[in-house]
Short mmCIF file of C-alpha atoms and ligand atoms in Angstrom, two decimals:
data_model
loop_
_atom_site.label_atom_id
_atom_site.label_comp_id
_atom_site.label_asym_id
_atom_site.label_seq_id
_atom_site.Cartn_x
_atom_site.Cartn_y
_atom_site.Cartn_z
CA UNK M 10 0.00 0.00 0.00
CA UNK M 11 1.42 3.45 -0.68
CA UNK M 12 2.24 5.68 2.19
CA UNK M 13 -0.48 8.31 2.61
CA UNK M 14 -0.57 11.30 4.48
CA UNK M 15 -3.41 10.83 6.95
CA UNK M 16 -5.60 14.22 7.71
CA UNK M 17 -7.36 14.24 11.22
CA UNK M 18 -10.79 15.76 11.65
CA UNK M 19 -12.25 16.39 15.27
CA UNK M 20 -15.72 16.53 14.55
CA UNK M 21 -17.53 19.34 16.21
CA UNK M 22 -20.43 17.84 17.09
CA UNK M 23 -18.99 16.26 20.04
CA UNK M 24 -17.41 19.47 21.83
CA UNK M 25 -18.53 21.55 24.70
CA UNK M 26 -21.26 24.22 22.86
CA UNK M 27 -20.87 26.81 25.41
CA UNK M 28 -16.87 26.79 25.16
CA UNK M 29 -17.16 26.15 21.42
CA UNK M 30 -14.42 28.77 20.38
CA UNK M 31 -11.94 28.19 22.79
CA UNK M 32 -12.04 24.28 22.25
CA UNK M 33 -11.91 24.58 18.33
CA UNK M 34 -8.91 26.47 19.18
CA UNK M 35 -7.35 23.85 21.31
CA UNK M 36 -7.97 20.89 18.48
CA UNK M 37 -6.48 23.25 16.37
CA UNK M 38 -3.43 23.67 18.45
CA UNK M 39 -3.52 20.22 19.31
CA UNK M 40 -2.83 19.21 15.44
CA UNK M 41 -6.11 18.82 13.80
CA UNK M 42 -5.76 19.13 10.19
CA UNK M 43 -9.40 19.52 9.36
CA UNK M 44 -12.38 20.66 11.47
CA UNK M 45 -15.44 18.98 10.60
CA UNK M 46 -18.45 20.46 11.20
CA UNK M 47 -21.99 18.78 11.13
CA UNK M 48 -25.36 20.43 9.85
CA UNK M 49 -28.58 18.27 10.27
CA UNK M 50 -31.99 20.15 9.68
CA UNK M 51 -33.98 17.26 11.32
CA UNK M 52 -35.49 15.78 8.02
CA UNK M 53 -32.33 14.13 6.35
CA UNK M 54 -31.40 13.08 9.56
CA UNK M 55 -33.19 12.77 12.92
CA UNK M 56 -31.51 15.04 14.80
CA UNK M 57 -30.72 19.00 14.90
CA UNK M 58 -27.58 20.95 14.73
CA UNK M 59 -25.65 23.70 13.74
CA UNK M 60 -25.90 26.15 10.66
CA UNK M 61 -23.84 28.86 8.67
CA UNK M 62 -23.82 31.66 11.72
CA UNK M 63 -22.15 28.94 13.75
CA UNK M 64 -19.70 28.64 11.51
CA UNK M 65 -19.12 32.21 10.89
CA UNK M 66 -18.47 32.79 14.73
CA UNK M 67 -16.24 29.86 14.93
CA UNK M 68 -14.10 30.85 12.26
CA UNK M 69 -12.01 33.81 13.83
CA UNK M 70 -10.69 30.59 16.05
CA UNK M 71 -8.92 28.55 13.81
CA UNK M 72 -7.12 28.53 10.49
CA UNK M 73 -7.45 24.67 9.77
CA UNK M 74 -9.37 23.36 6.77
CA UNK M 75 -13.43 23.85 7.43
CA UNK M 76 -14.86 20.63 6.20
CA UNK M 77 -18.78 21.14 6.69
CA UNK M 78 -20.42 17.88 6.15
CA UNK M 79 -24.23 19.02 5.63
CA UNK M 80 -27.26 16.06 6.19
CA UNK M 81 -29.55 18.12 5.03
CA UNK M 82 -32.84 16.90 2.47
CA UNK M 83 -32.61 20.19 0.68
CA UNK M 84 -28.97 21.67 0.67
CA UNK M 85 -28.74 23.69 -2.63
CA UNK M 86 -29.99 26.36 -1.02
CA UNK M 87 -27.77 26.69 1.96
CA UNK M 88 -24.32 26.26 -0.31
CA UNK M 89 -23.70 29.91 -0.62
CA UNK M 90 -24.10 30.94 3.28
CA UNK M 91 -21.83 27.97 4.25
CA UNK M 92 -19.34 29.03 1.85
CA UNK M 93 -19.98 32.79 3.17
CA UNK M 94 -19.48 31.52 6.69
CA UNK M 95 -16.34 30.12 5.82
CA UNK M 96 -16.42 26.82 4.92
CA UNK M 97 -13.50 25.49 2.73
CA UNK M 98 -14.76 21.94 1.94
CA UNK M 99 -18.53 21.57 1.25
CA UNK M 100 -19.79 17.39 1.71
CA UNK M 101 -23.82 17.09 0.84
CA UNK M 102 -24.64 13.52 0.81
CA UNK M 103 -26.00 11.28 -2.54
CA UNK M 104 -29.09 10.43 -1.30
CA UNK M 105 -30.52 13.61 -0.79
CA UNK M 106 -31.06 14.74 -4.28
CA UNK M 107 -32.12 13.76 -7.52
CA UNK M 108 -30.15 16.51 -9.43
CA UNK M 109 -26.41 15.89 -7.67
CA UNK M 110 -24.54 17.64 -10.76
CA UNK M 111 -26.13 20.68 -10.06
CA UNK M 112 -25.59 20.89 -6.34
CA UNK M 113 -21.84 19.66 -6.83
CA UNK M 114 -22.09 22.95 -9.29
CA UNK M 115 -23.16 25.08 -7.13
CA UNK M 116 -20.39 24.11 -4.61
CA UNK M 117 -17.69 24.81 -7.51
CA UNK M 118 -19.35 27.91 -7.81
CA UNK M 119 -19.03 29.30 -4.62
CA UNK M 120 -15.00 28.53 -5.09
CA UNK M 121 -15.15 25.85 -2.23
CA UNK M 122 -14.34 22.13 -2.57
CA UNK M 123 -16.14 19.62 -2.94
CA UNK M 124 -17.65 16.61 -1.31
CA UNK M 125 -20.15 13.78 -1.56
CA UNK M 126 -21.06 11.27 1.24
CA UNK M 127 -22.62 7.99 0.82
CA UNK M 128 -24.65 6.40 3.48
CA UNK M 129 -24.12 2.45 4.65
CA UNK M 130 -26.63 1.48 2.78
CA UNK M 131 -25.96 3.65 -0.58
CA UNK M 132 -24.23 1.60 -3.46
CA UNK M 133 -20.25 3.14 -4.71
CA UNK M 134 -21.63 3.30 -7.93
CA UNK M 135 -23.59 6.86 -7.02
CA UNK M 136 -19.71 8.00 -7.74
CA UNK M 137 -19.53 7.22 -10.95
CA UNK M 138 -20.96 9.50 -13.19
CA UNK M 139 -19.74 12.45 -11.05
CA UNK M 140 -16.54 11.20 -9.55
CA UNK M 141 -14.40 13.97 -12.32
CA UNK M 142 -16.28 16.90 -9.74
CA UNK M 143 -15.19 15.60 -6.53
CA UNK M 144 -12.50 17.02 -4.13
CA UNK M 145 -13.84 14.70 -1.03
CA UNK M 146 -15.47 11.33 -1.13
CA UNK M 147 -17.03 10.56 2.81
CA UNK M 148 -17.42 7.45 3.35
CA UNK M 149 -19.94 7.16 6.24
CA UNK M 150 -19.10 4.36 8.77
CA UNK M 151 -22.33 4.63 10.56
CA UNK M 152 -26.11 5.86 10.30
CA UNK M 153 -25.31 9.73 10.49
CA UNK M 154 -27.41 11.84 12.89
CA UNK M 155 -25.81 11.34 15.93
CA UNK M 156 -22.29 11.47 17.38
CA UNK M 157 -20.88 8.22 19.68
CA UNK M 158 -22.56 5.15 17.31
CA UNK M 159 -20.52 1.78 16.71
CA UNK M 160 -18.43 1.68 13.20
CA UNK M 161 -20.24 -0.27 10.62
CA UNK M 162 -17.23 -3.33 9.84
CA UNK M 163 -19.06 -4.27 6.44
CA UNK M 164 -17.78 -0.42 5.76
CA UNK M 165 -14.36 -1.71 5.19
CA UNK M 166 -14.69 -3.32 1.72
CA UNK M 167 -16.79 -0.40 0.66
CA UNK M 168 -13.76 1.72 1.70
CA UNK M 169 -11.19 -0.15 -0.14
CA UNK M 170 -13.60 -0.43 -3.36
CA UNK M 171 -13.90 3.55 -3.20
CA UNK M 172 -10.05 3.93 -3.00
CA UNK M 173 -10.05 1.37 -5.86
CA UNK M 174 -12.12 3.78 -8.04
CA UNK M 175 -10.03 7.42 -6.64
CA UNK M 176 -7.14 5.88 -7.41
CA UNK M 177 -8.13 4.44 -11.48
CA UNK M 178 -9.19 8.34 -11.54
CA UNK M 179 -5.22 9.47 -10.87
CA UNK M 180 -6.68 12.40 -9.33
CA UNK M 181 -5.98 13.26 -5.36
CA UNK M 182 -9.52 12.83 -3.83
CA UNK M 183 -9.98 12.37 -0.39
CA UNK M 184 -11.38 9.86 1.19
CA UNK M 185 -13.24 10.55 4.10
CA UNK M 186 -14.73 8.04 6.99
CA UNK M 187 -16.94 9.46 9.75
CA UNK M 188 -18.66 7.67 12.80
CA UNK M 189 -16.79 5.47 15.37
CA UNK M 190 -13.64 6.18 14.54
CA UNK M 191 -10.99 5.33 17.13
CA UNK M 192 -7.70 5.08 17.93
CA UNK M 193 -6.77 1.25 18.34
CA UNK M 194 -9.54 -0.27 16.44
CA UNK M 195 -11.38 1.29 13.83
CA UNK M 196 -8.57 3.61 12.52
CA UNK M 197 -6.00 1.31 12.08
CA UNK M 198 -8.08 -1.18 9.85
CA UNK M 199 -10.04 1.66 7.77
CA UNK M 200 -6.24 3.16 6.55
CA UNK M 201 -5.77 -0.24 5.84
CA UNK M 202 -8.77 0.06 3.59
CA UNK M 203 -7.09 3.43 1.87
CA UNK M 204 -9.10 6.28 4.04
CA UNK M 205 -7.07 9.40 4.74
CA UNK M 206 -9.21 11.60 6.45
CA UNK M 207 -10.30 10.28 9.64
CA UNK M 208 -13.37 12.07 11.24
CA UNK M 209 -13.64 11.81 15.18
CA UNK M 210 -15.94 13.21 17.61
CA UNK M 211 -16.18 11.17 20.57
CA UNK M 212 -12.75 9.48 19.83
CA UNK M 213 -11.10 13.02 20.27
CA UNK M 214 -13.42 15.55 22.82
CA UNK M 215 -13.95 12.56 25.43
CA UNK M 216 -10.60 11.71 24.85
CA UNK M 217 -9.45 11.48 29.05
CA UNK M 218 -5.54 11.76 28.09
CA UNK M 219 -6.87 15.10 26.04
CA UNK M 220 -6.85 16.30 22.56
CA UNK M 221 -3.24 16.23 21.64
CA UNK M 222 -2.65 12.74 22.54
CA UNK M 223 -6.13 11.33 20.91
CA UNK M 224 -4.92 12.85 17.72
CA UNK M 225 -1.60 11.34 17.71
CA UNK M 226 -3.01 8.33 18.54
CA UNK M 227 -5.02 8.45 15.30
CA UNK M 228 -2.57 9.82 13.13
CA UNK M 229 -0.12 6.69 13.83
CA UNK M 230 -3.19 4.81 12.35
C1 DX5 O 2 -22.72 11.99 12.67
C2 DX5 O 2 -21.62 12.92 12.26
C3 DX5 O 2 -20.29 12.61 12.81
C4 DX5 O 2 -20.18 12.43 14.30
C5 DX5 O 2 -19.16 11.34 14.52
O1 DX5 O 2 -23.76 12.05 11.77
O2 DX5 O 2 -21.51 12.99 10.86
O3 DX5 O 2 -19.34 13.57 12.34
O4 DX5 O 2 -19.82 13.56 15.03
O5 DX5 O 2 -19.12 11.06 15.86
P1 DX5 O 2 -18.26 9.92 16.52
O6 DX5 O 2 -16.83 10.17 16.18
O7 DX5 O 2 -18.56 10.12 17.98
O8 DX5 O 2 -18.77 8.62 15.99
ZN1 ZN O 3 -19.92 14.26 10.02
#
């Protein structure tokens, strides 16, 4: 397997809300390459979180990569005030939308990158016809909506199948895994698979040796 440079992405969702600036600082400090940053509207997924004037007042805090993965039914029109708020990577996710091209356009548009998540359940071949407009391919290793689930091990084929089809591309996509991501178990064996951007909420803000080691940890996946 070819040595790849493995990008770490503390996922927001799992931080303190009321010390939300000061602790996207401190993953920042701590090493974080990415910050991740989820939006559910409570249709898409069953669950509610945060939106563009979040990410706007977090921004001033770091100057890592802002990877905003949105789970949102209807995200087209919510592209240009994430990218307004600072986003730098833009994920919507395949199932939502019959008309993908045009929402992965109107990323481009707004000058951001740009990414597209698949579900457990949602076939690779989604990728296909639009893999030549990706920047990010997110791989999602559980049921999104909610932070602290188990990793999804039949996810590990469909993450070396996805590398399969980045790498017959020759272009540098990423290849993003969220959900369950830790350390000693799940890391290891999805970089095995070819991901290099590992998502972690839990794995990283409950960490109890703290953010610097939890990151390290993951990194020597
Ligand atoms: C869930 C989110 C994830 C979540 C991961 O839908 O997309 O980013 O925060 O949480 P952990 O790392 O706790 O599984
Ligand atoms: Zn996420």
């Amino acid at each position: 397997m070819a040595e790849r440079n493995i990008k770490i992405a503390p996922s927001i969702l799992s931080a303190d809300f009321g010390q939300l600036g000061s602790q996207v600082k401190a993953v920042s400090d701590a090493g974080a390459d990415y910050i991740h940053i989820d939006a559910m509207d409570g249709h898409f997924v069953p669950n509610l979180s945060l939106g563009p004037d979040l990410v706007a007042a977090i921004r001033p805090y770091s100057d890592k990569v802002f990877d905003v993965h949105l789970m949102l039914e209807k995200p087209d029109p919510f592209i240009p005030a994430f990218a307004k708020a600072g986003a730098d990577i833009i994920t919507v996710h395949a199932e939502c939308n019959p008309h993908l091209h045009r929402t992965l356009t109107l990323i481009k548009d707004a000058g951001k990158k740009v990414g597209l998540a698949i579900n457990p359940s949602t076939p690779i071949e989604v990728l296909t016809p639009i893999i030549d407009q990706l920047d990010l391919i997110l791989v999602m290793t559980i049921n999104p909506g909610f932070g602290g689930q188990k990793f999804i091990p039949t996810m590990l084929p469909k993450i070396s199948a996805v590398r399969q089809m980045i790498t017959e591309t020759g272009r540098d996509i990423d290849l993003e895994i969220d959900g369950g991501v830790y350390p000693e178990t799940t890391a290891p064996a999805a970089v095995k698979a070819g991901a290099n951007v590992l998502v972690s909420g839990t794995g990283i803000f409950k960490a109890e040796e703290g953010y610097e080691h939890a990151i390290r940890a993951l990194r020597a996946a």
